[in-house]
Amino acid sequence: AVTLVESGGGSVQAGGSLRLSCVPSGGRIGSWGMGWFRQAPGKEREGIAAIDPDGTTSYASSVKGRFTISKDHDKNTLYLQMNNLKPDDTAVYYCVADRDTIRLGDGWYVSDSGAWGQGTQVTVSS
């Protein structure tokens, strides 16, 4: 079974930047569909960024232009570069990996065989 471990969360002021990392144990990221979800207090978990096995990326409108998802195949690591952070970005961020893309039309889909990380907290103060 694949285990995903996120890191890089923390506290930052509005306008600042953070980079989240996700490292899997058990497998190579190259063949996976991967992405990032987040869950703010009192809100449902939402997909925000995805990268398909072929490298195609997509984003939720709320983060497009500010966040960048990428894979480093040499380091076998998934990243989420977050710039121009806003207080509304405050949430627990989760890495996810699946056998194929996690995008389904305009929606987000993770199969029962997908793997989730434990989450990392991002707090943005105004």
C-alpha positions as semicolon CSV with decimal commas, in nm:
position;residue;x (nm);y (nm);z (nm)
1;A;0,000;0,000;0,000
2;V;0,114;0,352;-0,079
3;T;0,167;0,598;0,203
4;L;0,182;0,970;0,128
5;V;0,356;1,216;0,360
6;E;0,302;1,589;0,322
7;S;0,526;1,862;0,458
8;G;0,581;2,234;0,415
9;G;0,272;2,372;0,583
10;G;0,291;2,658;0,831
11;S;0,178;3,008;0,911
12;V;0,230;3,299;0,677
13;Q;0,096;3,648;0,626
14;A;-0,132;3,734;0,338
15;G;0,066;3,780;0,020
16;G;0,329;3,531;0,128
17;S;0,430;3,197;-0,021
18;L;0,465;2,836;0,087
19;R;0,566;2,519;-0,091
20;L;0,407;2,192;0,006
21;S;0,576;1,860;-0,063
22;C;0,434;1,509;-0,085
23;V;0,659;1,205;-0,076
24;P;0,523;0,854;-0,127
25;S;0,655;0,540;0,031
26;G;0,597;0,243;-0,196
27;G;0,589;0,339;-0,561
28;R;0,695;0,596;-0,815
29;I;0,490;0,905;-0,882
30;G;0,551;0,903;-1,256
31;S;0,260;0,677;-1,345
32;W;0,006;0,824;-1,104
33;G;-0,259;1,086;-1,124
34;M;-0,192;1,310;-0,826
35;G;-0,324;1,624;-0,673
36;W;-0,401;1,839;-0,374
37;F;-0,721;1,882;-0,181
38;R;-0,788;2,113;0,111
39;Q;-1,043;2,139;0,388
40;A;-1,113;2,458;0,575
41;P;-1,290;2,460;0,913
42;G;-1,660;2,399;0,870
43;K;-1,628;2,338;0,496
44;E;-1,620;2,033;0,274
45;R;-1,295;1,900;0,135
46;E;-1,230;2,047;-0,209
47;G;-0,995;1,962;-0,492
48;I;-0,765;2,246;-0,589
49;A;-0,489;2,112;-0,815
50;A;-0,426;1,801;-1,022
51;I;-0,149;1,661;-1,238
52;D;-0,225;1,372;-1,470
53;P;0,014;1,086;-1,551
54;D;0,100;1,265;-1,877
55;G;0,182;1,587;-1,690
56;T;-0,134;1,779;-1,774
57;T;-0,224;2,015;-1,489
58;S;-0,553;2,169;-1,386
59;Y;-0,667;2,395;-1,104
60;A;-0,972;2,512;-0,920
61;S;-1,066;2,867;-1,012
62;S;-0,998;2,980;-0,655
63;V;-0,624;2,906;-0,687
64;K;-0,557;2,930;-1,060
65;G;-0,277;3,175;-1,133
66;R;-0,148;3,162;-0,774
67;F;-0,074;2,791;-0,716
68;T;0,143;2,558;-0,924
69;I;0,146;2,180;-0,901
70;S;0,449;1,988;-1,022
71;K;0,626;1,655;-1,002
72;D;1,000;1,605;-0,955
73;H;1,057;1,257;-1,088
74;D;1,419;1,243;-0,973
75;K;1,316;1,318;-0,616
76;N;0,990;1,122;-0,652
77;T;0,809;1,416;-0,497
78;L;0,492;1,611;-0,568
79;Y;0,491;1,984;-0,498
80;L;0,238;2,260;-0,459
81;Q;0,388;2,608;-0,487
82;M;0,148;2,856;-0,332
83;N;0,200;3,225;-0,398
84;N;0,002;3,536;-0,304
85;L;-0,167;3,347;-0,024
86;K;-0,494;3,478;0,115
87;P;-0,669;3,420;0,449
88;D;-0,928;3,211;0,259
89;D;-0,649;2,966;0,175
90;T;-0,632;2,867;0,542
91;A;-0,702;2,493;0,554
92;V;-0,557;2,149;0,600
93;Y;-0,399;2,045;0,271
94;Y;-0,399;1,682;0,158
95;C;-0,194;1,507;-0,108
96;V;-0,368;1,237;-0,309
97;A;-0,253;0,973;-0,557
98;D;-0,456;0,746;-0,781
99;R;-0,406;0,513;-1,075
100;D;-0,523;0,774;-1,325
101;T;-0,632;1,135;-1,340
102;I;-0,828;1,266;-1,043
103;R;-1,022;1,505;-1,266
104;L;-1,363;1,401;-1,394
105;G;-1,492;1,673;-1,621
106;D;-1,505;1,982;-1,401
107;G;-1,514;1,765;-1,092
108;W;-1,267;1,572;-0,882
109;Y;-1,265;1,197;-0,834
110;V;-1,046;0,971;-0,624
111;S;-1,118;0,600;-0,650
112;D;-1,138;0,361;-0,358
113;S;-0,785;0,251;-0,442
114;G;-0,652;0,606;-0,417
115;A;-0,416;0,708;-0,139
116;W;-0,440;1,014;0,086
117;G;-0,181;1,185;0,298
118;Q;-0,238;1,279;0,659
119;G;-0,265;1,650;0,584
120;T;-0,059;1,958;0,661
121;Q;-0,196;2,279;0,810
122;V;-0,166;2,608;0,623
123;T;-0,266;2,923;0,809
124;V;-0,272;3,262;0,638
125;S;-0,319;3,572;0,851
126;S;-0,438;3,909;0,729
